[in-house]
C-alpha cells in the first residue's frame, strides 16, 4: 500500500467520525487520494457495543445513551441525521420519569435527587439544610482565585468550596463515579466540567453562570430539522432502535457506499509502529494482520484516535518523552454486568437508576434501570434488564488484578447489590459479565498541562499527526464526534492552499467493508 493517504488510527467512534468529516470537508480537495481507517479488533465502534440476543433483546455493553442538549449533542444529532438515522432515534425528554427520577444510595437506601423548583425549599436526606441554602452559599462565595491552586482544582475541592462538603459528597462525587468511574478528589474540574468553572469565573457563581449559559441559543450552529425537533421536544438523551452500535454501523455503511468513496476501513489491522520522516513530512505505519503479514502504509497525515497509552506503544523509541507524556494520562478498568430477570421485578417508571457516593460502604458504582430507559430493547418480552457497574478507580481494591479477575466474583457482587438495594431476590435468566480494561481515561488534576506538553512535543518533532479521541478533550460519545469534526475541519482548512480541481459530491452506491 504505497499510495499517499490520510490515515486514521482506531475504528472507534472518534476514528470513524473523523474519517466521515474528512471525506465531507476535504471532498473538493485533491491533496490526498485516500482516507484509510485502521482498527486492531474485528469490531468497529470501539466501546460502542450493543449485544442483540437471538430473541431480539438488546443489552448495551458500553455506553447506553447520548446526551442531547449540548452543542456536542446537537452536533452528534446532525451527524445521525446526515447518515440517515433520524427514524431510528429513541429519545427521552427532560419531562420523562427516566430523567426526573435519579437516585443516590445513602445508608443502603435509594434517595431521589431533587428535580423540582419546590425541592429547593425542602430539607431532604442526606442534606442537613434546605437546598436553597447551598444555592445562597454559591451566590455569596467569592470566585475562586485559581492561581492559588496551580491553575487547577479537583471537582471535589471546587464543589466543597462553592457549596460545601455535603453537596460535594452526595452530588458531585457520585456524578464523577457515574460519568468517569473516577475519584472526584483526583479529577480536574477544568478538564471534566470546564463549563462549570467557566460559569463560576465569569459570573462568580457556577449556578447562576450555568443558568445564564443554558438560556443562550445554540440553534444557529446546528440548524437542522432533527436538532429543532430535539429542542422543541426537550430531548435529554437518545439512542437508536438498533442500540448505540447502530451509529458506527451506519457510519461505516454510509462512508463505504458513497460512489467513488475515498474511504477504506480495515479491521483486524493492528498498528505496530509509526516512523515519522520530519523532512518529507510523511510517515510510514506498519500494521499486522491476523495472518501475521506486516504491511506498510505511507501517510501524508495521521489522525490518531488510539487511547493515549496505545499510541505511546507504537511511537519510535527516540520519542520517549512523548510516550511518557501520553502514558501520564491514566485510565481505569470497569466491570459491567448486564442482568435480565423474568417478569417485572421493578416498576416501569422507576427512573434512570442510582449512583453510589464513594463515602458509602458499597462495592458498586451504580445500577442503570435499562428496562425503564429503553423498554424497546426488551423486544416485547416480559423481562427486566439492569446493568451494574463495578470498579473504575476502585477496581483493584474490590476485584484484584484485572488479568486474573474471576467473573463469578463480579457476578456475585452484582447480584448481592441488586438484592440489597433493589430487593430483587430472583435469579437472573441471563447475564453478561464484561471486564473493560483501560476503558475510561481519567482527566486528573493537571490534565490540561499534560495536553499542552503533548502538543509541544508533537510540534517539536514536526509530526504530521493530529490527536483525537477520548484521552484528551472530552470522552463522551458526542464530545468524541465533535472533536473529530473540529480536527478534520482544521486539517481541511490547512490544506486548502493545495487544492485543485473541484470534485463532485459522491452519490450513494454499495461498497464492501474491507477485512
Ligand atoms: C462502560 C462504558 C460506558 C460508557 N457510557 C457512556 C455513555 O452512556 N454516554 C457517552 O456519551 N459515553 C459513554 N462512555 C464513553 C464513550 O463510550 C467512550 O469514551 C468513547 O466511545 C471513546 O471513543 P474513542 O473512539 O475515542 O475510543 P475507543 O472506543 O477506545 O476507540 C479506539 C479504537 O482504537 C483501537 N486500537 C487501539 N490500539 C490500536 C492499535 N494499535 N491499532 C489499531 N487500532 C487500535 C481500539 O480497538 C478501539 O476500537 C462509556 C464508556 C464505557 C467504557
Coordinates of C-alpha atoms and ligand atoms in Angstrom, one line a residue:
X1 CA 0.0 0.0 0.0
X2 CA 2.4 2.7 -1.2
X3 CA -0.3 5.2 -2.1
X4 CA -0.4 8.6 -0.4
X5 CA -3.2 8.7 2.1
X6 CA -4.6 10.3 5.2
X7 CA -4.6 7.5 7.8
X8 CA -6.9 7.4 10.8
X9 CA -5.7 5.1 13.6
X10 CA -8.5 3.4 15.5
X11 CA -12.0 2.4 14.4
X12 CA -13.9 3.6 17.5
X13 CA -16.4 6.4 17.2
X14 CA -13.7 9.1 17.2
X15 CA -11.8 7.4 14.3
X16 CA -14.9 6.7 12.3
X17 CA -16.4 10.1 12.7
X18 CA -13.0 11.6 11.8
X19 CA -13.0 9.7 8.5
X20 CA -16.6 10.8 7.9
X21 CA -15.8 14.5 8.4
X22 CA -12.5 14.3 6.4
X23 CA -14.5 13.0 3.5
X24 CA -17.1 15.7 4.0
X25 CA -14.7 18.7 4.4
X26 CA -12.0 17.6 2.0
X27 CA -14.0 16.1 -0.8
X28 CA -13.3 19.0 -3.2
X29 CA -9.6 18.8 -2.4
X30 CA -7.0 16.7 -4.3
X31 CA -4.3 16.9 -1.8
X32 CA -4.7 13.2 -0.9
X33 CA -6.4 10.3 -2.6
X34 CA -7.5 8.0 0.2
X35 CA -8.7 8.0 3.8
X36 CA -7.7 4.8 5.4
X37 CA -9.0 3.7 8.8
X38 CA -7.0 1.0 10.7
X39 CA -8.7 -0.9 13.6
X40 CA -7.0 -3.7 15.5
X41 CA -10.0 -5.6 16.5
X42 CA -12.7 -7.2 14.3
X43 CA -15.3 -4.9 15.8
X44 CA -15.9 -1.4 14.6
X45 CA -17.2 1.2 17.0
X46 CA -14.7 0.8 19.9
X47 CA -16.6 0.9 23.2
X48 CA -20.0 1.2 21.5
X49 CA -21.1 -2.4 21.6
X50 CA -24.7 -3.5 21.5
X51 CA -25.3 -7.2 22.1
X52 CA -28.5 -8.4 20.4
X53 CA -29.6 -11.8 21.5
X54 CA -31.4 -14.4 19.4
X55 CA -34.9 -13.3 20.7
X56 CA -34.2 -9.7 19.8
X57 CA -33.4 -8.5 23.4
X58 CA -30.6 -5.9 23.4
X59 CA -28.0 -5.2 26.0
X60 CA -25.6 -2.3 25.8
X61 CA -22.1 -3.4 26.9
X62 CA -20.6 0.1 26.7
X63 CA -22.3 3.4 26.6
X64 CA -26.1 3.3 26.6
X65 CA -27.4 6.8 25.8
X66 CA -26.1 10.1 24.4
X67 CA -26.8 13.5 25.9
X68 CA -28.7 15.7 23.5
X69 CA -29.0 19.2 25.0
X70 CA -25.4 20.4 24.4
X71 CA -23.6 21.8 21.4
X72 CA -21.8 18.5 21.1
X73 CA -25.1 16.6 21.5
X74 CA -26.7 18.6 18.7
X75 CA -23.7 18.0 16.5
X76 CA -24.0 14.3 17.0
X77 CA -27.7 14.5 16.2
X78 CA -26.8 16.3 13.0
X79 CA -24.4 13.6 12.1
X80 CA -27.1 10.9 12.8
X81 CA -29.5 12.9 10.6
X82 CA -26.9 13.1 7.8
X83 CA -26.3 9.4 7.7
X84 CA -30.0 8.5 7.7
X85 CA -30.6 7.6 11.3
X86 CA -33.4 10.1 12.0
X87 CA -36.2 7.5 12.1
X88 CA -34.1 5.2 14.3
X89 CA -33.9 7.6 17.2
X90 CA -35.3 6.7 20.6
X91 CA -35.3 9.9 22.6
X92 CA -36.0 10.6 26.2
X93 CA -37.5 14.0 27.0
X94 CA -36.5 16.1 30.1
X95 CA -40.0 15.7 31.4
X96 CA -39.9 11.9 31.4
X97 CA -39.5 9.8 34.6
X98 CA -36.2 8.5 33.3
X99 CA -34.7 11.9 33.5
X100 CA -36.6 13.1 36.6
X101 CA -36.1 10.0 38.8
X102 CA -32.4 9.6 39.5
X103 CA -31.2 8.3 42.8
X104 CA -28.2 8.1 45.0
X105 CA -27.5 5.5 47.6
X106 CA -27.5 6.7 51.2
X107 CA -27.2 4.2 54.1
X108 CA -28.2 1.4 51.7
X109 CA -31.4 3.2 50.6
X110 CA -32.2 4.9 47.3
X111 CA -32.7 8.7 47.8
X112 CA -34.2 10.7 44.9
X113 CA -32.1 13.6 43.6
X114 CA -34.1 16.9 43.6
X115 CA -35.6 17.8 40.3
X116 CA -38.4 20.4 41.0
X117 CA -38.1 24.0 42.0
X118 CA -40.1 23.3 45.1
X119 CA -37.4 20.9 46.3
X120 CA -35.1 23.9 46.9
X121 CA -37.2 24.8 49.9
X122 CA -37.2 21.4 51.4
X123 CA -34.7 19.7 53.7
X124 CA -34.0 16.2 52.2
X125 CA -31.9 13.3 53.2
X126 CA -28.8 13.3 53.1
X127 CA -28.6 17.1 53.2
X128 CA -28.8 18.8 56.6
X129 CA -30.1 22.1 55.3
X130 CA -32.8 23.2 52.8
X131 CA -31.3 23.1 49.3
X132 CA -31.7 26.8 48.8
X133 CA -29.0 27.4 51.5
X134 CA -26.5 25.7 49.2
X135 CA -27.6 27.9 46.3
X136 CA -27.2 31.0 48.5
X137 CA -23.8 29.8 49.6
X138 CA -22.7 29.6 46.0
X139 CA -24.1 33.0 45.2
X140 CA -22.3 34.6 48.2
X141 CA -18.9 32.8 47.9
X142 CA -16.2 34.8 46.1
X143 CA -15.0 33.3 42.9
X144 CA -12.0 31.0 43.1
X145 CA -8.6 32.5 42.8
X146 CA -7.2 29.8 40.5
X147 CA -3.6 31.0 40.9
X148 CA -3.7 29.7 44.4
X149 CA -4.4 26.2 43.1
X150 CA -1.6 26.0 40.5
X151 CA -4.4 26.8 37.9
X152 CA -6.4 23.6 38.5
X153 CA -8.6 22.3 41.3
X154 CA -10.3 18.9 41.8
X155 CA -14.0 18.5 41.2
X156 CA -14.4 17.7 44.9
X157 CA -12.5 20.8 46.2
X158 CA -14.3 23.1 43.8
X159 CA -17.7 21.8 45.0
X160 CA -16.7 21.9 48.6
X161 CA -15.5 25.5 48.3
X162 CA -18.6 26.6 46.5
X163 CA -21.5 24.6 48.1
X164 CA -20.0 22.7 51.0
X165 CA -18.9 19.1 51.7
X166 CA -22.4 17.6 51.7
X167 CA -23.1 18.6 48.1
X168 CA -19.6 17.6 47.2
X169 CA -20.0 14.1 48.8
X170 CA -23.6 13.4 47.7
X171 CA -23.9 15.1 44.3
X172 CA -20.5 15.8 42.7
X173 CA -18.7 12.7 43.9
X174 CA -21.4 10.2 42.6
X175 CA -21.7 12.2 39.4
X176 CA -17.9 11.7 38.8
X177 CA -18.3 8.0 39.5
X178 CA -21.2 7.8 37.1
X179 CA -19.5 9.6 34.3
X180 CA -15.9 8.6 34.6
X181 CA -15.8 5.8 37.2
X182 CA -13.3 8.1 38.8
X183 CA -12.4 9.8 42.1
X184 CA -13.8 13.4 42.4
X185 CA -10.8 14.3 44.6
X186 CA -8.4 13.5 41.8
X187 CA -10.4 14.7 38.8
X188 CA -9.8 18.1 37.4
X189 CA -12.8 20.5 37.3
X190 CA -11.1 22.4 34.4
X191 CA -11.0 19.3 32.3
X192 CA -14.1 17.4 33.3
X193 CA -16.6 20.2 33.8
X194 CA -15.0 23.2 32.1
X195 CA -18.4 24.8 31.6
X196 CA -18.9 24.9 35.4
X197 CA -15.5 26.5 36.0
X198 CA -16.1 29.0 33.2
X199 CA -19.6 29.9 34.6
X200 CA -18.0 30.4 38.0
X201 CA -15.2 32.5 36.7
X202 CA -17.5 34.6 34.6
X203 CA -20.4 35.1 36.9
X204 CA -18.9 34.5 40.4
X205 CA -21.4 31.7 40.9
X206 CA -21.4 28.4 38.9
X207 CA -25.2 28.0 39.4
X208 CA -26.0 31.5 38.2
X209 CA -23.5 31.2 35.4
X210 CA -24.9 27.8 34.2
X211 CA -28.4 29.2 34.2
X212 CA -27.3 32.1 32.1
X213 CA -25.4 29.8 29.7
X214 CA -28.3 27.5 29.3
X215 CA -30.5 30.3 28.2
X216 CA -28.1 31.1 25.3
X217 CA -29.4 29.9 21.9
X218 CA -27.3 27.1 20.2
X219 CA -29.7 26.5 17.3
X220 CA -27.8 28.7 15.0
X221 CA -24.8 26.4 15.0
X222 CA -26.9 23.3 14.1
X223 CA -29.9 24.5 12.2
X224 CA -31.2 21.1 11.2
X225 CA -34.8 19.7 11.4
X226 CA -33.7 17.0 13.8
X227 CA -32.0 19.4 16.2
X228 CA -35.1 21.7 16.0
X229 CA -37.2 18.7 16.9
X230 CA -34.9 17.8 19.8
X231 CA -35.0 21.3 21.1
X232 CA -38.8 21.7 20.7
X233 CA -39.4 18.4 22.5
X234 CA -36.8 18.9 25.2
X235 CA -34.8 15.8 24.4
X236 CA -32.5 15.0 27.2
X237 CA -30.8 11.8 25.9
X238 CA -31.3 9.4 23.0
X239 CA -30.2 6.1 21.5
X240 CA -31.2 4.2 18.3
X241 CA -33.6 1.3 17.7
X242 CA -30.6 -0.9 17.0
X243 CA -28.8 0.3 20.1
X244 CA -25.8 2.6 20.0
X245 CA -24.0 0.1 17.8
X246 CA -26.3 1.5 15.0
X247 CA -24.2 4.7 15.0
X248 CA -20.8 3.2 13.9
X249 CA -22.6 0.6 11.8
X250 CA -24.5 3.2 9.8
X251 CA -21.4 5.5 9.7
X252 CA -19.4 2.7 8.0
X253 CA -22.2 1.8 5.6
X254 CA -22.7 5.4 4.7
X255 CA -19.0 6.1 4.1
X256 CA -18.4 3.0 2.1
X257 CA -21.4 3.4 0.0
X258 CA -20.5 6.8 -1.3
X259 CA -19.8 6.5 -5.0
X260 CA -16.1 6.8 -5.6
X261 CA -15.7 6.9 -1.8
X262 CA -12.1 7.7 -0.8
X263 CA -12.5 5.8 2.4
X264 CA -11.1 2.3 3.1
X265 CA -11.8 0.7 6.5
X266 CA -9.6 -2.2 7.6
X267 CA -10.4 -4.0 10.8
X268 CA -8.2 -6.8 12.2
X269 CA -5.3 -4.4 11.4
X270 CA -3.1 -3.6 14.4
X271 CA -0.8 -0.6 14.1
X272 CA 2.6 -1.7 15.4
X273 CA 5.0 1.1 14.6
X274 CA 4.9 4.5 13.1
X275 CA 8.1 6.1 11.6
X276 CA 8.0 9.8 11.1
X277 CA 10.1 11.5 8.4
X278 CA 10.5 15.0 9.6
X279 CA 11.9 16.2 6.3
X280 CA 9.4 14.8 3.9
X281 CA 6.5 15.4 6.4
X282 CA 5.2 11.9 5.8
X283 CA 5.1 8.8 7.9
X284 CA 5.2 5.0 7.4
X285 CA 2.8 3.0 9.5
X286 CA 3.4 -0.7 9.9
X287 CA 0.4 -2.8 10.6
X288 CA 0.0 -6.5 11.4
X289 CA -3.0 -8.5 10.0
X290 CA -4.3 -11.8 11.6
X291 CA -2.3 -13.7 9.0
X292 CA 0.8 -12.1 10.6
X293 CA 1.6 -10.1 7.5
X294 CA 3.4 -6.9 8.1
X295 CA 2.1 -4.2 5.7
X296 CA 3.5 -0.7 5.4
X297 CA 1.3 2.3 4.6
X298 CA 2.6 5.7 3.8
X299 CA 0.6 8.5 5.3
X300 CA 0.8 12.2 4.5
X301 CA -1.1 12.9 7.6
X302 CA -2.2 10.7 10.6
X303 CA -5.2 11.2 12.8
X304 CA -4.6 9.0 15.9
X305 CA -7.8 8.1 17.8
X306 CA -5.9 5.4 19.7
X307 CA -6.1 5.7 23.5
X308 CA -3.0 7.7 24.6
X309 CA -1.3 4.7 26.2
X310 CA -1.8 2.7 23.0
X311 CA -0.3 5.4 20.9
X312 CA 2.7 5.6 23.3
X313 CA 3.4 1.9 22.5
X314 CA 3.7 2.4 18.7
X315 CA 5.8 5.6 18.6
X316 CA 9.5 5.4 17.7
X317 CA 11.8 4.7 20.7
X318 CA 13.6 8.1 20.3
X319 CA 10.2 9.9 21.1
X320 CA 10.3 8.6 24.6
X321 CA 9.5 12.0 26.1
X322 CA 6.2 12.0 24.1
X323 CA 5.4 8.4 25.1
X324 CA 6.0 9.3 28.7
X325 CA 3.6 12.3 28.4
X326 CA 1.0 10.1 26.7
X327 CA 1.3 7.4 29.4
X328 CA 0.8 10.1 32.1
X329 CA -2.9 10.1 31.0
X330 CA -4.3 7.3 33.2
X331 CA -7.2 5.0 32.6
X332 CA -9.4 2.8 34.7
X333 CA -10.8 -0.7 34.3
X334 CA -14.5 -1.3 34.8
X335 CA -16.7 -4.5 35.2
X336 CA -20.1 -4.2 33.6
X337 CA -22.7 -6.8 34.4
X338 CA -25.9 -6.9 32.3
X339 CA -28.7 -8.8 34.1
X340 CA -32.0 -10.0 32.7
X341 CA -34.8 -11.1 35.1
X342 CA -38.1 -12.8 34.2
X343 CA -41.1 -10.6 34.7
X344 CA -41.4 -7.1 36.1
X345 CA -39.1 -7.1 39.1
X346 CA -39.4 -3.3 39.3
X347 CA -41.9 -0.7 38.2
X348 CA -41.7 0.6 34.6
X349 CA -41.4 4.2 35.8
X350 CA -38.6 3.5 38.4
X351 CA -36.4 6.1 36.7
X352 CA -32.9 6.0 35.3
X353 CA -31.0 4.3 38.1
X354 CA -28.8 5.2 41.0
X355 CA -25.2 6.1 41.8
X356 CA -23.2 5.3 44.8
X357 CA -21.2 8.0 46.6
X358 CA -17.7 6.9 47.5
X359 CA -18.4 7.6 51.2
X360 CA -21.0 4.8 51.2
X361 CA -19.8 1.3 52.1
X362 CA -20.6 -0.4 48.8
X363 CA -18.7 -2.3 46.1
X364 CA -20.5 -0.9 43.1
X365 CA -20.5 2.4 41.3
X366 CA -24.2 2.3 40.4
X367 CA -27.0 0.5 38.6
X368 CA -28.8 1.6 35.5
X369 CA -32.5 0.6 35.1
X370 CA -32.2 -0.4 31.5
X371 CA -35.8 -1.6 31.1
X372 CA -37.0 1.9 32.1
X373 CA -34.5 3.8 29.9
X374 CA -35.0 1.7 26.8
X375 CA -38.1 -0.5 27.2
X376 CA -37.9 -1.1 23.4
X377 CA -34.9 -3.3 23.9
X378 CA -37.0 -5.8 25.9
X379 CA -38.3 -6.7 22.4
X380 CA -41.8 -7.3 23.8
X381 CA -40.7 -9.9 26.3
X382 CA -41.9 -9.8 29.9
X383 CA -38.4 -9.2 31.4
X384 CA -36.5 -6.6 33.4
X385 CA -33.0 -5.5 32.3
X386 CA -30.5 -3.9 34.7
X387 CA -26.8 -3.0 34.4
X388 CA -24.4 -3.0 37.4
X389 CA -21.2 -1.0 37.1
X390 CA -18.2 -2.1 39.3
X391 CA -14.7 -0.9 39.7
X392 CA -13.3 2.1 38.0
X393 CA -10.8 3.9 40.2
X394 CA -11.5 1.2 42.9
X395 CA -11.2 -1.8 40.6
X396 CA -8.1 -3.4 42.1
X397 CA -9.3 -2.7 45.6
X398 CA -12.6 -4.5 45.0
X399 CA -11.8 -7.1 42.4
X400 CA -8.0 -7.5 42.4
X401 CA -5.7 -7.8 39.4
X402 CA -7.6 -7.2 36.2
X403 CA -5.7 -10.0 34.5
X404 CA -6.9 -12.6 36.9
X405 CA -10.3 -11.3 37.9
X406 CA -12.9 -14.0 38.4
X407 CA -16.2 -13.4 36.5
X408 CA -18.2 -15.3 39.1
X409 CA -17.0 -13.0 41.8
X410 CA -18.1 -10.0 39.7
X411 CA -21.5 -11.6 39.1
X412 CA -21.9 -12.3 42.8
X413 CA -21.2 -8.7 43.7
X414 CA -23.7 -7.5 41.1
X415 CA -26.4 -10.0 42.4
X416 CA -25.8 -9.1 46.0
X417 CA -26.1 -5.4 45.2
X418 CA -29.4 -5.9 43.3
X419 CA -30.7 -8.0 46.3
X420 CA -29.6 -5.5 48.9
X421 CA -30.5 -2.2 47.2
X422 CA -33.4 -3.1 44.9
X423 CA -34.8 -6.0 46.9
X424 CA -34.7 -8.3 43.9
X425 CA -34.1 -11.9 45.2
X426 CA -34.8 -13.8 42.0
X427 CA -32.0 -15.3 39.9
X428 CA -31.4 -13.6 36.5
X429 CA -32.4 -15.6 33.5
X430 CA -29.4 -14.3 31.5
X431 CA -26.4 -12.3 32.4
X432 CA -23.3 -10.9 30.6
X433 CA -20.1 -10.0 32.5
X434 CA -17.7 -7.8 30.7
X435 CA -14.3 -6.7 32.0
X436 CA -13.4 -3.5 30.2
X437 CA -9.7 -2.8 30.5
X438 CA -8.4 0.8 30.4
X439 CA -11.9 1.9 29.3
X440 CA -12.2 5.4 30.6
X441 CA -9.4 8.0 30.6
X442 CA -9.1 9.9 33.8
X443 CA -8.7 13.7 33.5
X444 CA -6.8 14.1 36.7
X445 CA -5.5 17.3 38.1
X446 CA -3.0 18.9 35.7
X447 CA -4.7 17.2 32.6
X448 CA -4.6 20.5 30.6
X449 CA -0.9 20.8 31.3
X450 CA -0.3 17.3 30.1
X451 CA -2.2 18.0 26.9
X452 CA -0.1 21.2 26.4
X453 CA 3.1 19.2 26.9
X454 CA 1.9 16.6 24.4
X455 CA 1.1 19.3 22.0
X456 CA 4.5 20.9 22.4
X457 CA 6.3 17.6 21.8
X458 CA 4.3 16.8 18.6
X459 CA 5.4 20.3 17.4
X460 CA 9.0 19.7 18.5
X461 CA 9.1 16.6 16.3
X462 CA 7.2 18.3 13.5
X463 CA 4.9 15.3 13.4
X464 CA 2.3 15.1 10.7
X465 CA -0.2 13.8 13.3
X466 CA -3.4 15.1 14.9
X467 CA -4.5 13.6 18.2
X468 CA -8.2 12.9 18.6
X469 CA -10.2 10.5 20.8
X470 CA -11.4 10.2 24.3
X471 CA -8.0 10.6 26.0
X472 CA -7.7 14.3 25.6
X473 CA -10.6 16.8 25.4
X474 CA -13.8 15.1 26.3
X475 CA -14.7 11.4 26.3
X476 CA -18.5 11.3 26.0
X477 CA -19.5 10.0 22.6
X478 CA -20.8 13.4 21.5
X479 CA -17.5 15.0 22.6
X480 CA -15.5 12.5 20.6
X481 CA -17.6 13.1 17.5
X482 CA -17.4 16.9 17.9
X483 CA -13.6 16.9 18.5
X484 CA -13.1 14.7 15.4
X485 CA -15.2 17.2 13.4
X486 CA -13.0 20.1 14.6
X487 CA -9.8 18.2 13.8
X488 CA -11.0 17.3 10.3
X489 CA -12.2 20.9 9.6
X490 CA -8.9 22.4 10.8
X491 CA -6.9 19.9 8.6
X492 CA -9.2 20.8 5.6
X493 CA -8.6 24.5 6.2
X494 CA -4.8 23.9 6.5
X495 CA -4.5 22.1 3.1
X496 CA -6.9 24.3 1.2
X497 CA -3.9 26.0 -0.4
X498 CA -3.0 22.7 -2.0
X499 CA -6.4 22.3 -3.6
X500 CA -7.0 22.0 -7.3
X501 CA -9.9 20.6 -9.4
X502 CA -13.2 20.5 -7.5
X503 CA -14.8 17.0 -7.3
X504 CA -18.5 16.2 -7.5
X505 CA -20.3 15.2 -4.3
X506 CA -20.2 11.4 -4.0
X507 CA -23.5 9.7 -4.5
X508 CA -24.7 6.5 -2.9
X509 CA -23.6 3.2 -4.1
X510 CA -22.9 -0.1 -2.2
X511 CA -19.3 -1.0 -1.4
X512 CA -17.7 -3.7 0.7
X513 CA -16.2 -3.4 4.2
X514 CA -12.6 -4.4 3.8
X515 CA -11.3 -7.1 6.1
Ligands
LIG1 C1 -18.8 1.1 30.1 C2 -18.8 2.5 29.4 C3 -19.9 3.2 29.5 C4 -20.0 4.5 28.9 N1 -21.1 5.2 28.9 C5 -21.2 6.3 28.1 C6 -22.5 6.9 27.9 O1 -23.5 6.4 28.4 N2 -22.5 8.0 27.1 C7 -21.4 8.6 26.5 O2 -21.5 9.6 25.8 N3 -20.2 8.0 26.7 C8 -20.1 6.9 27.4 N4 -18.9 6.2 27.6 C9 -17.7 6.9 27.0 C10 -17.5 6.6 25.5 O3 -18.2 5.4 25.1 C11 -16.1 6.5 25.1 O4 -15.3 7.5 25.7 C12 -15.9 6.6 23.6 O5 -16.7 5.6 22.9 C13 -14.5 6.6 23.1 O6 -14.4 6.5 21.7 P1 -13.0 6.6 21.0 O7 -13.2 6.3 19.6 O8 -12.3 7.9 21.3 O9 -12.1 5.5 21.7 P2 -12.2 3.9 21.6 O10 -13.7 3.5 21.6 O11 -11.4 3.3 22.7 O12 -11.6 3.5 20.2 C14 -10.2 3.4 19.9 C15 -10.1 2.2 19.0 O13 -8.7 2.1 18.7 C16 -8.4 0.7 18.6 N5 -7.0 0.5 18.8 C17 -6.3 0.5 19.9 N6 -5.0 0.3 19.7 C18 -4.8 0.0 18.4 C19 -3.8 -0.3 17.5 N7 -2.5 -0.4 18.0 N8 -4.0 -0.4 16.2 C20 -5.3 -0.2 15.7 N9 -6.3 0.1 16.4 C21 -6.1 0.2 17.8 C22 -9.3 0.1 19.6 O14 -9.5 -1.3 19.4 C23 -10.5 0.9 19.5 O15 -11.5 0.3 18.7 C24 -18.8 5.0 28.2 C25 -17.6 4.2 28.2 C26 -17.6 3.0 28.8 C27 -16.4 2.1 28.7

